[in-house]
CSV table of C-alpha atoms and ligand atoms in Angstrom, one decimal:
chain,number,residue,atom,x,y,z
K,1,MET,CA,21.0,50.8,59.2
K,2,ASN,CA,24.3,50.5,57.3
K,3,LEU,CA,24.9,48.6,54.1
K,4,SER,CA,26.0,45.4,55.7
K,5,HIS,CA,23.0,45.3,58.0
K,6,LYS,CA,20.8,45.9,55.0
K,7,LEU,CA,22.4,43.0,53.2
K,8,LEU,CA,22.1,40.8,56.2
K,9,THR,CA,18.5,41.6,56.6
K,10,LEU,CA,17.8,41.0,53.0
K,11,LEU,CA,19.6,37.7,53.2
K,12,LEU,CA,17.6,36.6,56.2
K,13,MET,CA,14.4,37.6,54.4
K,14,ILE,CA,15.3,35.5,51.5
K,15,MET,CA,16.4,32.6,53.6
K,16,THR,CA,13.3,32.6,55.8
K,17,GLY,CA,10.9,33.6,53.0
K,18,CYS,CA,11.7,31.2,50.2
K,19,SER,CA,10.8,28.0,52.1
K,20,ASN,CA,7.1,28.8,52.5
K,21,ALA,CA,6.3,31.7,50.2
K,22,PRO,CA,6.6,32.1,46.4
K,23,VAL,CA,9.3,34.7,45.5
K,24,THR,CA,7.7,37.4,43.5
K,25,GLN,CA,9.9,39.6,41.3
K,26,ALA,CA,9.2,42.9,39.7
K,27,VAL,CA,9.1,42.3,35.9
K,28,ALA,CA,8.9,45.0,33.4
K,29,ILE,CA,5.7,44.6,31.3
K,30,PRO,CA,6.2,45.2,27.7
K,31,THR,CA,3.8,47.5,25.8
K,32,LYS,CA,1.5,45.8,23.4
K,33,GLY,CA,3.5,44.3,20.5
K,34,GLY,CA,6.7,45.5,22.2
K,35,ILE,CA,9.6,43.8,23.8
K,36,THR,CA,11.3,44.1,27.2
K,37,PHE,CA,14.9,45.4,26.9
K,38,LYS,CA,17.5,43.9,29.1
K,39,ASN,CA,20.8,44.5,27.3
K,40,THR,CA,20.3,47.4,25.0
K,41,VAL,CA,21.8,50.9,25.3
K,42,VAL,CA,21.0,53.6,22.8
K,43,SER,CA,22.8,56.9,22.2
K,44,LEU,CA,21.4,59.7,20.1
K,45,THR,CA,24.0,61.9,18.4
K,46,PHE,CA,23.6,65.0,16.2
K,47,ASP,CA,26.4,66.2,14.0
K,48,ASP,CA,27.4,69.7,12.9
K,49,GLY,CA,25.4,71.9,15.2
K,50,ASP,CA,22.8,72.9,12.6
K,51,ALA,CA,20.4,75.6,13.7
K,52,ASP,CA,17.4,73.3,13.2
K,53,ASN,CA,18.8,70.9,15.8
K,54,TYR,CA,17.6,73.3,18.5
K,55,ALA,CA,14.1,72.1,17.7
K,56,ALA,CA,15.1,68.8,19.3
K,57,ARG,CA,15.7,70.3,22.7
K,58,SER,CA,12.1,70.4,24.0
K,59,ILE,CA,11.2,67.1,22.3
K,60,LEU,CA,14.1,65.4,24.0
K,61,ALA,CA,13.3,67.0,27.4
K,62,ASP,CA,9.6,66.1,27.1
K,63,ASN,CA,10.7,62.5,27.0
K,64,ASN,CA,13.4,62.7,29.6
K,65,LEU,CA,16.1,61.9,27.0
K,66,ARG,CA,19.6,63.3,26.7
K,67,ALA,CA,21.6,63.3,23.5
K,68,THR,CA,25.1,64.2,22.3
K,69,PHE,CA,25.6,67.2,20.0
K,70,TYR,CA,28.8,67.3,18.1
K,71,ILE,CA,29.6,70.9,17.4
K,72,VAL,CA,31.7,72.6,14.7
K,73,SER,CA,32.8,75.5,16.9
K,74,GLY,CA,34.0,77.7,14.0
K,75,PHE,CA,30.4,77.7,12.7
K,76,THR,CA,28.7,78.4,16.1
K,77,ASN,CA,26.9,81.8,16.1
K,78,THR,CA,27.0,82.0,12.3
K,79,ALA,CA,24.0,81.7,10.0
K,80,GLY,CA,22.5,78.2,9.8
K,81,TYR,CA,24.1,77.0,13.0
K,82,MET,CA,23.1,77.1,16.7
K,83,THR,CA,24.2,80.0,18.8
K,84,SER,CA,26.4,79.5,21.9
K,85,ASP,CA,23.3,80.4,24.0
K,86,GLN,CA,21.4,77.6,22.4
K,87,LEU,CA,24.2,75.2,23.0
K,88,ARG,CA,24.2,76.2,26.7
K,89,GLY,CA,20.4,75.5,26.8
K,90,LEU,CA,21.0,72.0,25.5
K,91,TYR,CA,23.8,71.5,27.9
K,92,ASN,CA,21.8,72.8,30.9
K,93,ASP,CA,19.2,70.2,30.0
K,94,GLY,CA,21.8,67.4,30.5
K,95,ASN,CA,22.7,67.0,26.8
K,96,GLU,CA,26.3,66.5,26.0
K,97,ILE,CA,28.3,68.9,23.8
K,98,GLY,CA,31.0,67.2,21.9
K,99,GLY,CA,33.6,68.4,19.3
K,100,HIS,CA,33.5,68.0,15.5
K,101,THR,CA,36.6,70.1,14.5
K,102,LEU,CA,36.9,73.8,14.0
K,103,SER,CA,35.7,73.9,10.4
K,104,HIS,CA,34.4,70.4,9.6
K,105,THR,CA,37.8,69.4,8.1
K,106,LYS,CA,38.4,66.0,6.3
K,107,LEU,CA,41.2,65.1,8.7
K,108,THR,CA,42.7,62.4,6.5
K,109,LYS,CA,43.0,64.8,3.5
K,110,GLU,CA,45.3,67.3,5.3
K,111,ASN,CA,49.1,67.1,5.3
K,112,ASP,CA,49.8,69.8,7.9
K,113,ASP,CA,50.0,68.3,11.4
K,114,ASN,CA,49.7,71.7,13.0
K,115,LEU,CA,46.5,72.4,11.1
K,116,ILE,CA,45.0,69.1,12.3
K,117,LYS,CA,46.0,69.8,15.8
K,118,ARG,CA,44.4,73.2,15.6
K,119,GLU,CA,41.2,71.8,14.1
K,120,ILE,CA,40.8,69.4,16.9
K,121,CYS,CA,42.4,71.1,20.0
K,122,LEU,CA,41.1,74.6,19.3
K,123,ASP,CA,37.6,73.3,18.6
K,124,ARG,CA,37.6,71.6,22.0
K,125,SER,CA,39.0,74.5,23.9
K,126,ASN,CA,36.5,76.8,22.2
K,127,LEU,CA,33.7,74.6,23.5
K,128,MET,CA,35.2,74.4,26.9
K,129,ALA,CA,35.5,78.2,27.0
K,130,TYR,CA,31.7,78.2,26.8
K,131,GLY,CA,31.7,76.3,30.1
K,132,PHE,CA,31.1,72.8,28.7
K,133,GLU,CA,32.9,69.6,29.8
K,134,VAL,CA,34.0,68.2,26.5
K,135,THR,CA,35.1,64.6,26.3
K,136,SER,CA,33.6,63.2,23.1
K,137,PHE,CA,34.6,63.8,19.5
K,138,ALA,CA,33.2,62.8,16.1
K,139,TYR,CA,35.3,62.7,12.9
K,140,PRO,CA,33.8,64.9,10.2
K,141,TYR,CA,32.5,62.5,7.4
K,142,GLY,CA,33.9,59.7,9.5
K,143,TYR,CA,37.3,60.2,8.0
K,144,TYR,CA,40.0,59.1,10.4
K,145,ASP,CA,43.5,57.5,10.4
K,146,GLU,CA,46.1,56.8,13.1
K,147,ARG,CA,47.3,60.4,13.1
K,148,ALA,CA,43.8,61.8,13.6
K,149,LYS,CA,43.1,59.3,16.4
K,150,GLN,CA,46.3,60.2,18.1
K,151,THR,CA,45.6,63.9,17.8
K,152,VAL,CA,42.0,63.5,19.2
K,153,HIS,CA,43.5,61.7,22.2
K,154,ASP,CA,46.3,64.3,22.6
K,155,CYS,CA,43.8,67.1,22.6
K,156,GLY,CA,42.2,65.6,25.6
K,157,TYR,CA,39.2,63.7,24.2
K,158,ASN,CA,38.2,60.4,25.8
K,159,ASN,CA,36.4,59.0,22.8
K,160,ALA,CA,35.6,59.5,19.1
K,161,ARG,CA,32.8,58.3,16.9
K,162,VAL,CA,33.0,57.2,13.3
K,163,VAL,CA,29.9,57.0,10.9
K,164,SER,CA,29.6,53.3,10.2
K,165,GLY,CA,30.2,49.8,11.6
K,166,GLY,CA,27.0,49.0,13.3
K,167,LEU,CA,26.8,48.0,17.0
K,168,ASN,CA,29.2,48.7,19.8
K,169,THR,CA,30.1,46.7,22.9
K,170,ILE,CA,30.4,48.2,26.4
K,171,PRO,CA,33.1,48.9,27.0
K,172,PRO,CA,34.0,49.6,23.4
K,173,ASN,CA,36.9,47.8,21.7
K,174,ASP,CA,38.4,51.1,20.7
K,175,ALA,CA,37.0,54.2,22.3
K,176,TYR,CA,38.6,56.3,19.5
K,177,THR,CA,36.6,54.6,16.7
K,178,LEU,CA,33.1,54.1,18.1
K,179,PRO,CA,31.0,52.6,15.4
K,180,ALA,CA,27.5,53.8,14.6
K,181,LEU,CA,24.3,52.8,12.8
K,182,PRO,CA,23.8,54.1,9.3
K,183,TYR,CA,22.8,57.8,9.0
K,184,ILE,CA,19.2,58.7,9.7
K,185,VAL,CA,18.2,60.3,6.4
K,186,SER,CA,15.0,61.9,5.1
K,187,ASP,CA,13.4,58.6,4.0
K,188,THR,CA,14.3,56.6,7.1
K,189,LYS,CA,10.9,55.6,8.5
K,190,PHE,CA,9.9,55.4,12.1
K,191,ALA,CA,9.4,51.6,11.8
K,192,LYS,CA,13.0,51.3,10.7
K,193,MET,CA,14.3,53.4,13.6
K,194,THR,CA,12.5,51.3,16.1
K,195,ARG,CA,13.6,48.1,14.4
K,196,TYR,CA,17.2,49.2,14.7
K,197,VAL,CA,16.7,49.3,18.5
K,198,LYS,CA,14.7,46.1,18.8
K,199,ASP,CA,17.2,44.2,16.6
K,200,VAL,CA,20.0,45.1,19.2
K,201,GLU,CA,18.0,43.3,21.9
K,202,ASN,CA,17.0,40.4,19.7
K,203,GLU,CA,20.7,39.9,18.7
K,204,GLY,CA,21.8,39.6,22.3
K,205,GLY,CA,22.2,43.2,23.3
K,206,GLY,CA,24.8,46.0,22.7
K,207,TRP,CA,25.2,49.7,22.3
K,208,ALA,CA,23.6,51.4,19.3
K,209,ILE,CA,24.6,54.9,18.3
K,210,PHE,CA,22.2,56.8,16.1
K,211,ILE,CA,23.5,59.7,13.9
K,212,PHE,CA,21.2,62.6,13.0
K,213,HIS,CA,22.0,65.7,11.1
K,214,HIS,CA,19.3,68.2,10.3
K,215,VAL,CA,15.9,68.1,12.2
K,216,CYS,CA,13.4,69.8,9.8
K,217,ASP,CA,10.7,69.1,7.3
K,218,GLY,CA,12.4,68.4,3.9
K,219,CYS,CA,15.3,70.8,4.2
K,220,ASP,CA,18.0,68.3,3.5
K,221,LYS,CA,18.5,64.7,2.5
K,222,PHE,CA,20.3,64.1,5.8
K,223,ALA,CA,17.2,65.4,7.7
K,224,VAL,CA,14.7,63.7,10.0
K,225,ASP,CA,11.3,65.4,9.8
K,226,LEU,CA,9.8,66.7,13.0
K,227,GLU,CA,6.9,64.3,13.0
K,228,THR,CA,9.1,61.2,12.7
K,229,PHE,CA,11.6,62.5,15.2
K,230,THR,CA,8.9,63.3,17.7
K,231,LYS,CA,7.3,59.9,17.2
K,232,PHE,CA,10.6,58.1,17.6
K,233,THR,CA,11.5,60.1,20.6
K,234,ASN,CA,8.2,59.4,22.3
K,235,TRP,CA,8.7,55.8,21.6
K,236,LEU,CA,12.2,55.8,23.1
K,237,GLY,CA,10.9,57.7,26.1
K,238,THR,CA,8.2,55.1,26.7
K,239,GLN,CA,10.7,52.2,26.3
K,240,GLN,CA,13.0,53.9,28.7
K,241,ALA,CA,10.3,54.6,31.3
K,242,ASN,CA,8.6,51.2,31.1
K,243,ASN,CA,10.5,48.6,29.2
K,244,GLY,CA,14.1,48.7,30.4
K,245,LEU,CA,15.7,50.5,27.5
K,246,ILE,CA,18.7,52.5,28.5
K,247,ILE,CA,19.4,55.8,26.7
K,248,LYS,CA,22.6,57.6,27.5
K,249,THR,CA,25.0,60.2,26.1
K,250,ILE,CA,28.3,59.0,24.6
K,251,ASP,CA,30.2,60.4,27.6
K,252,GLU,CA,27.8,58.6,30.1
K,253,VAL,CA,28.6,55.3,28.4
K,254,VAL,CA,32.4,55.7,27.8
K,255,GLY,CA,33.2,57.6,31.0
K,256,GLY,CA,36.6,59.0,32.0
K,257,GLU,CA,37.6,62.2,33.6
K,258,VAL,CA,37.4,65.6,31.9
K,259,LYS,CA,40.9,66.5,30.8
K,260,PRO,CA,42.1,70.1,30.6
K,261,ALA,CA,42.0,72.0,27.3
K,262,VAL,CA,45.1,71.6,25.3
K,263,ALA,CA,46.7,74.5,23.4
K,264,PRO,CA,46.9,73.8,19.7
I,1,LIG,ZN1,29.6,66.5,10.3
């Protein structure tokens, strides 16, 4: 049966069925004390490629979630950062690998255009050389200006994230300044994280981007501890499976073709 036949059959079923039988519709049943999501998209992002981020891999996979990891490729395979093999493991699970400059440079503080191009383009081509399709970028510290935006575009990225500004729309107003929720820090409680998500739905829907840095117990003020992260991830997985919440990588939301690497 082709598509038009299917549609015709469906139409006939509706036409003949609605006069004498109640139309029943599948409705997502919210968990106790929860809400049903209809218009909320969440993206989980991790900045810097810290070694402890690798602990998130199995927790995400256990809950059928995929996240975006923004990597400082000049730090990859050095002490304190994930190895290229670990990045490949994340990527093979369906997580996205994005760029975050070669050496975590404050792009607005540099005067040398060539240095900026190298920081952004070479970082992307390094990550692509590992075999990743790299379309998403995050400005270190959220520092950006018109020159940085243009260079990110010219290096072949399809989007770039900043570090503030709250909720996004889909499609975003400006794909090269995607706003995000406030940083998740060591005293951000589980209840606050879930409230961020519920507030999106309660305010009419939108796209919420979370920013994580370290994933560890008390190693940094920009860290989420493993218990809180696991609890939040379990909650997200349940909302995704049962309550209509949509969780996607940045690339999955913004889309666009993968452009070739650009020489710096
Ligand atoms: Zn960073």
